[in-house]
């Protein structure tokens, strides 16, 4: 199995730091990750085994050989289609179809993006497990980002790496212009799935811009400033424009597809290792276009 290796050259301002301090302050390691590489005895300075207490000099090379990752008990590899848009040793960008869940759950034990990823990793002799960075609801389609290992996942979720998501949604009713929805969101009392807006919920912010509209529907572009569960669905319903096909927050409708009309059409982020800005786009599903044309006549 291939494992991930990362090396850093110690800058002058970090000279004299211990390996532990260097990994925490310069390489942005978590305490848990430091514990893992210490237990695996996989830390080297200038190609020699090193302890966390060892001090490093300017221009020294610190190398970490990340140990193989442990997969969860429910994570069983399953063969299945994956629309991979980009992949390297740190990240993988996928274009997810609707009706496929991202991870297995008590409500869906079948094939998922996560189990298909594990099969993909095994096929290429990778010891990776699944680290989802931008999760999509089961019936939401479009671009999503996963980290290939725990270190890149930390950099993308807790580090300085920028991750932006832009969505297209088809909502009910005529909506005009642009706006910001900042109503807090929390779990709906008595439900483990449904969310609702309420004054004492978690801060939430969604930006929207209308692309086109008629009397029945509006095609809208959205950007998430926060990442609450069902955020777009809850926010749009809260202003009287639920997503087409969203039976949880809207109304039942006979549609040529299942689930809500929500698609992540753009994903932009700074690569966790190189810092390079990366951007990907994806067109909305064809069935939306056919449905909108039908509604106009």
GROMACS .gro file of C-alpha atoms in nm:
model
  297
    1UNK     CA    1   0.000   0.000   0.000
    2UNK     CA    2   0.124   0.349  -0.085
    3UNK     CA    3   0.147   0.597   0.201
    4UNK     CA    4   0.172   0.975   0.200
    5UNK     CA    5   0.502   1.149   0.269
    6UNK     CA    6   0.549   1.523   0.331
    7UNK     CA    7   0.869   1.724   0.383
    8UNK     CA    8   0.935   2.080   0.504
    9UNK     CA    9   1.254   2.285   0.503
   10UNK     CA   10   1.293   2.476   0.830
   11UNK     CA   11   1.299   2.854   0.772
   12UNK     CA   12   1.542   3.075   0.971
   13UNK     CA   13   1.265   3.208   1.196
   14UNK     CA   14   1.179   2.853   1.311
   15UNK     CA   15   1.537   2.757   1.396
   16UNK     CA   16   1.563   2.625   1.751
   17UNK     CA   17   1.206   2.501   1.770
   18UNK     CA   18   1.136   2.147   1.878
   19UNK     CA   19   0.997   1.908   1.619
   20UNK     CA   20   0.666   1.915   1.808
   21UNK     CA   21   0.645   2.295   1.793
   22UNK     CA   22   0.747   2.299   1.428
   23UNK     CA   23   0.475   2.051   1.330
   24UNK     CA   24   0.210   2.233   1.533
   25UNK     CA   25   0.297   2.593   1.450
   26UNK     CA   26   0.448   2.571   1.101
   27UNK     CA   27   0.289   2.259   0.953
   28UNK     CA   28  -0.051   2.298   1.126
   29UNK     CA   29  -0.064   1.947   1.273
   30UNK     CA   30  -0.335   1.866   1.525
   31UNK     CA   31  -0.240   1.705   1.857
   32UNK     CA   32  -0.410   1.386   1.744
   33UNK     CA   33  -0.209   1.376   1.422
   34UNK     CA   34   0.116   1.438   1.611
   35UNK     CA   35   0.027   1.150   1.842
   36UNK     CA   36  -0.032   0.921   1.544
   37UNK     CA   37   0.299   0.993   1.371
   38UNK     CA   38   0.484   0.970   1.705
   39UNK     CA   39   0.332   0.627   1.774
   40UNK     CA   40   0.428   0.515   1.423
   41UNK     CA   41   0.784   0.648   1.474
   42UNK     CA   42   0.759   0.809   1.131
   43UNK     CA   43   0.921   1.150   1.192
   44UNK     CA   44   1.263   1.222   1.042
   45UNK     CA   45   1.500   1.519   1.042
   46UNK     CA   46   1.761   1.522   0.766
   47UNK     CA   47   1.669   1.160   0.686
   48UNK     CA   48   1.738   1.043   1.043
   49UNK     CA   49   1.472   0.928   1.292
   50UNK     CA   50   1.378   1.212   1.524
   51UNK     CA   51   1.185   1.264   1.847
   52UNK     CA   52   0.931   1.536   1.911
   53UNK     CA   53   1.165   1.698   2.163
   54UNK     CA   54   1.452   1.726   1.918
   55UNK     CA   55   1.535   2.082   1.809
   56UNK     CA   56   1.569   2.174   1.444
   57UNK     CA   57   1.817   2.410   1.280
   58UNK     CA   58   1.756   2.648   0.993
   59UNK     CA   59   1.742   2.469   0.655
   60UNK     CA   60   1.697   2.128   0.818
   61UNK     CA   61   1.446   1.902   0.638
   62UNK     CA   62   1.162   1.760   0.847
   63UNK     CA   63   0.991   1.459   0.688
   64UNK     CA   64   0.681   1.275   0.803
   65UNK     CA   65   0.578   0.935   0.667
   66UNK     CA   66   0.208   0.920   0.746
   67UNK     CA   67   0.095   0.579   0.874
   68UNK     CA   68  -0.174   0.379   0.696
   69UNK     CA   69  -0.521   0.501   0.786
   70UNK     CA   70  -0.779   0.294   0.972
   71UNK     CA   71  -1.116   0.257   0.804
   72UNK     CA   72  -1.447   0.252   0.990
   73UNK     CA   73  -1.632  -0.075   1.037
   74UNK     CA   74  -1.918   0.032   0.812
   75UNK     CA   75  -1.683   0.141   0.534
   76UNK     CA   76  -1.690  -0.154   0.296
   77UNK     CA   77  -1.552  -0.093  -0.055
   78UNK     CA   78  -1.814  -0.126  -0.329
   79UNK     CA   79  -1.764  -0.097  -0.701
   80UNK     CA   80  -1.961   0.187  -0.857
   81UNK     CA   81  -1.941   0.482  -1.092
   82UNK     CA   82  -1.738   0.785  -0.987
   83UNK     CA   83  -1.722   1.098  -1.202
   84UNK     CA   84  -1.372   1.212  -1.102
   85UNK     CA   85  -1.290   1.565  -1.217
   86UNK     CA   86  -0.948   1.590  -1.053
   87UNK     CA   87  -0.724   1.376  -0.834
   88UNK     CA   88  -0.376   1.390  -0.682
   89UNK     CA   89  -0.227   1.247  -0.364
   90UNK     CA   90  -0.398   1.510  -0.147
   91UNK     CA   91  -0.746   1.577  -0.287
   92UNK     CA   92  -1.014   1.435  -0.514
   93UNK     CA   93  -1.292   1.633  -0.683
   94UNK     CA   94  -1.609   1.448  -0.784
   95UNK     CA   95  -1.925   1.531  -0.977
   96UNK     CA   96  -2.197   1.355  -0.779
   97UNK     CA   97  -2.527   1.247  -0.934
   98UNK     CA   98  -2.849   1.292  -0.739
   99UNK     CA   99  -2.998   0.991  -0.554
  100UNK     CA  100  -2.656   0.867  -0.439
  101UNK     CA  101  -2.572   0.933  -0.071
  102UNK     CA  102  -2.226   1.055   0.021
  103UNK     CA  103  -2.184   0.816   0.316
  104UNK     CA  104  -2.370   0.506   0.436
  105UNK     CA  105  -2.630   0.559   0.707
  106UNK     CA  106  -2.889   0.368   0.906
  107UNK     CA  107  -3.142   0.478   0.640
  108UNK     CA  108  -2.926   0.373   0.346
  109UNK     CA  109  -2.682   0.085   0.373
  110UNK     CA  110  -2.625   0.046   0.000
  111UNK     CA  111  -2.372   0.198  -0.237
  112UNK     CA  112  -2.246   0.547  -0.158
  113UNK     CA  113  -1.980   0.788  -0.274
  114UNK     CA  114  -1.771   0.688   0.028
  115UNK     CA  115  -1.782   0.313  -0.041
  116UNK     CA  116  -1.710   0.373  -0.410
  117UNK     CA  117  -1.412   0.586  -0.314
  118UNK     CA  118  -1.275   0.303  -0.101
  119UNK     CA  119  -1.303   0.067  -0.397
  120UNK     CA  120  -1.123   0.325  -0.612
  121UNK     CA  121  -0.845   0.356  -0.354
  122UNK     CA  122  -0.805  -0.022  -0.325
  123UNK     CA  123  -0.791  -0.053  -0.701
  124UNK     CA  124  -0.490   0.181  -0.700
  125UNK     CA  125  -0.326   0.023  -0.391
  126UNK     CA  126  -0.393   0.324  -0.167
  127UNK     CA  127  -0.436   0.286   0.207
  128UNK     CA  128  -0.660   0.594   0.230
  129UNK     CA  129  -0.992   0.615   0.403
  130UNK     CA  130  -1.265   0.869   0.324
  131UNK     CA  131  -1.242   1.233   0.438
  132UNK     CA  132  -1.534   1.437   0.305
  133UNK     CA  133  -1.470   1.813   0.293
  134UNK     CA  134  -1.787   1.939   0.122
  135UNK     CA  135  -2.082   1.707   0.177
  136UNK     CA  136  -2.394   1.707  -0.040
  137UNK     CA  137  -2.739   1.577   0.053
  138UNK     CA  138  -2.835   1.248  -0.109
  139UNK     CA  139  -3.064   1.411  -0.368
  140UNK     CA  140  -2.833   1.707  -0.436
  141UNK     CA  141  -2.605   1.678  -0.738
  142UNK     CA  142  -2.283   1.844  -0.843
  143UNK     CA  143  -1.927   1.904  -0.736
  144UNK     CA  144  -1.786   1.789  -0.405
  145UNK     CA  145  -1.442   1.779  -0.250
  146UNK     CA  146  -1.280   1.499  -0.050
  147UNK     CA  147  -0.937   1.489   0.110
  148UNK     CA  148  -0.721   1.187   0.036
  149UNK     CA  149  -0.574   1.168   0.388
  150UNK     CA  150  -0.619   1.311   0.738
  151UNK     CA  151  -0.354   1.582   0.701
  152UNK     CA  152  -0.500   1.739   0.387
  153UNK     CA  153  -0.845   1.713   0.546
  154UNK     CA  154  -0.723   1.915   0.843
  155UNK     CA  155  -0.568   2.181   0.621
  156UNK     CA  156  -0.890   2.214   0.421
  157UNK     CA  157  -1.128   2.223   0.718
  158UNK     CA  158  -0.931   2.386   0.999
  159UNK     CA  159  -0.633   2.545   0.824
  160UNK     CA  160  -0.598   2.849   0.601
  161UNK     CA  161  -0.710   2.683   0.278
  162UNK     CA  162  -1.009   2.859   0.119
  163UNK     CA  163  -1.304   2.645   0.011
  164UNK     CA  164  -1.596   2.814  -0.173
  165UNK     CA  165  -1.912   2.647  -0.303
  166UNK     CA  166  -2.161   2.791  -0.549
  167UNK     CA  167  -2.499   2.632  -0.616
  168UNK     CA  168  -2.779   2.657  -0.869
  169UNK     CA  169  -3.133   2.590  -0.749
  170UNK     CA  170  -3.474   2.590  -0.911
  171UNK     CA  171  -3.723   2.736  -0.663
  172UNK     CA  172  -4.098   2.788  -0.666
  173UNK     CA  173  -4.249   3.126  -0.742
  174UNK     CA  174  -4.108   3.445  -0.888
  175UNK     CA  175  -3.804   3.585  -0.709
  176UNK     CA  176  -3.621   3.894  -0.830
  177UNK     CA  177  -3.280   4.057  -0.790
  178UNK     CA  178  -3.039   3.939  -0.524
  179UNK     CA  179  -3.030   3.913  -0.149
  180UNK     CA  180  -2.880   3.773   0.169
  181UNK     CA  181  -3.054   3.535   0.411
  182UNK     CA  182  -2.901   3.532   0.758
  183UNK     CA  183  -3.168   3.362   0.968
  184UNK     CA  184  -3.014   3.121   1.223
  185UNK     CA  185  -3.081   2.748   1.174
  186UNK     CA  186  -3.128   2.467   1.426
  187UNK     CA  187  -3.265   2.115   1.441
  188UNK     CA  188  -3.645   2.109   1.437
  189UNK     CA  189  -3.782   1.991   1.775
  190UNK     CA  190  -3.891   1.629   1.761
  191UNK     CA  191  -3.702   1.550   1.438
  192UNK     CA  192  -3.355   1.404   1.382
  193UNK     CA  193  -3.353   1.508   1.015
  194UNK     CA  194  -3.548   1.829   0.961
  195UNK     CA  195  -3.401   2.173   1.032
  196UNK     CA  196  -3.577   2.503   1.088
  197UNK     CA  197  -3.504   2.873   1.125
  198UNK     CA  198  -3.518   3.014   1.477
  199UNK     CA  199  -3.373   3.306   1.669
  200UNK     CA  200  -3.149   3.090   1.892
  201UNK     CA  201  -3.012   2.867   1.615
  202UNK     CA  202  -2.661   2.860   1.472
  203UNK     CA  203  -2.556   3.163   1.265
  204UNK     CA  204  -2.622   3.094   0.895
  205UNK     CA  205  -2.568   3.300   0.582
  206UNK     CA  206  -2.675   3.236   0.223
  207UNK     CA  207  -2.627   3.476  -0.069
  208UNK     CA  208  -2.851   3.448  -0.375
  209UNK     CA  209  -2.874   3.604  -0.723
  210UNK     CA  210  -3.162   3.545  -0.963
  211UNK     CA  211  -3.059   3.410  -1.305
  212UNK     CA  212  -3.402   3.389  -1.469
  213UNK     CA  213  -3.763   3.364  -1.359
  214UNK     CA  214  -4.125   3.331  -1.467
  215UNK     CA  215  -4.450   3.326  -1.273
  216UNK     CA  216  -4.403   2.968  -1.157
  217UNK     CA  217  -4.028   2.920  -1.098
  218UNK     CA  218  -3.698   3.099  -1.049
  219UNK     CA  219  -3.350   2.976  -1.135
  220UNK     CA  220  -3.119   3.115  -0.870
  221UNK     CA  221  -2.745   3.114  -0.801
  222UNK     CA  222  -2.640   3.073  -0.438
  223UNK     CA  223  -2.323   3.095  -0.233
  224UNK     CA  224  -2.284   2.947   0.113
  225UNK     CA  225  -2.105   3.158   0.372
  226UNK     CA  226  -2.172   2.892   0.638
  227UNK     CA  227  -2.228   2.518   0.610
  228UNK     CA  228  -2.536   2.424   0.810
  229UNK     CA  229  -2.726   2.103   0.733
  230UNK     CA  230  -2.993   2.166   0.465
  231UNK     CA  231  -2.900   2.536   0.475
  232UNK     CA  232  -3.008   2.634   0.123
  233UNK     CA  233  -3.325   2.428   0.143
  234UNK     CA  234  -3.425   2.576   0.479
  235UNK     CA  235  -3.332   2.934   0.390
  236UNK     CA  236  -3.515   2.937   0.056
  237UNK     CA  237  -3.826   2.782   0.213
  238UNK     CA  238  -3.812   3.042   0.491
  239UNK     CA  239  -3.861   3.325   0.239
  240UNK     CA  240  -4.147   3.149   0.065
  241UNK     CA  241  -3.951   2.995  -0.225
  242UNK     CA  242  -3.888   2.626  -0.147
  243UNK     CA  243  -3.681   2.422  -0.391
  244UNK     CA  244  -3.871   2.239  -0.662
  245UNK     CA  245  -3.895   1.872  -0.563
  246UNK     CA  246  -3.811   1.930  -0.196
  247UNK     CA  247  -4.080   1.731  -0.016
  248UNK     CA  248  -3.925   1.793   0.326
  249UNK     CA  249  -3.946   2.172   0.311
  250UNK     CA  250  -4.186   2.224   0.021
  251UNK     CA  251  -4.466   2.034  -0.150
  252UNK     CA  252  -4.504   1.705  -0.333
  253UNK     CA  253  -4.480   1.744  -0.710
  254UNK     CA  254  -4.472   1.499  -0.998
  255UNK     CA  255  -4.124   1.549  -1.144
  256UNK     CA  256  -3.901   1.364  -1.394
  257UNK     CA  257  -3.635   1.332  -1.121
  258UNK     CA  258  -3.624   1.250  -0.751
  259UNK     CA  259  -3.532   1.497  -0.479
  260UNK     CA  260  -3.480   1.871  -0.467
  261UNK     CA  261  -3.354   2.078  -0.761
  262UNK     CA  262  -3.018   2.173  -0.614
  263UNK     CA  263  -2.683   2.143  -0.791
  264UNK     CA  264  -2.332   2.250  -0.685
  265UNK     CA  265  -2.217   2.407  -1.011
  266UNK     CA  266  -1.884   2.553  -0.895
  267UNK     CA  267  -1.620   2.452  -0.644
  268UNK     CA  268  -1.315   2.668  -0.574
  269UNK     CA  269  -1.041   2.608  -0.319
  270UNK     CA  270  -0.675   2.661  -0.242
  271UNK     CA  271  -0.483   2.336  -0.273
  272UNK     CA  272  -0.397   2.228   0.084
  273UNK     CA  273  -0.034   2.146   0.001
  274UNK     CA  274   0.070   2.370  -0.289
  275UNK     CA  275  -0.160   2.663  -0.211
  276UNK     CA  276  -0.253   2.681  -0.581
  277UNK     CA  277  -0.604   2.825  -0.648
  278UNK     CA  278  -0.822   2.557  -0.808
  279UNK     CA  279  -1.168   2.592  -0.962
  280UNK     CA  280  -1.414   2.348  -1.122
  281UNK     CA  281  -1.757   2.392  -1.282
  282UNK     CA  282  -2.046   2.160  -1.364
  283UNK     CA  283  -2.359   2.221  -1.573
  284UNK     CA  284  -2.706   2.177  -1.424
  285UNK     CA  285  -2.885   1.846  -1.495
  286UNK     CA  286  -3.050   1.814  -1.836
  287UNK     CA  287  -3.384   1.715  -1.681
  288UNK     CA  288  -3.405   2.059  -1.519
  289UNK     CA  289  -3.372   2.227  -1.857
  290UNK     CA  290  -3.642   2.008  -2.010
  291UNK     CA  291  -3.871   2.072  -1.712
  292UNK     CA  292  -3.825   2.451  -1.733
  293UNK     CA  293  -3.897   2.451  -2.106
  294UNK     CA  294  -4.214   2.246  -2.047
  295UNK     CA  295  -4.335   2.488  -1.779
  296UNK     CA  296  -4.308   2.784  -2.015
  297UNK     CA  297  -4.567   2.649  -2.255
   0.00000   0.00000   0.00000
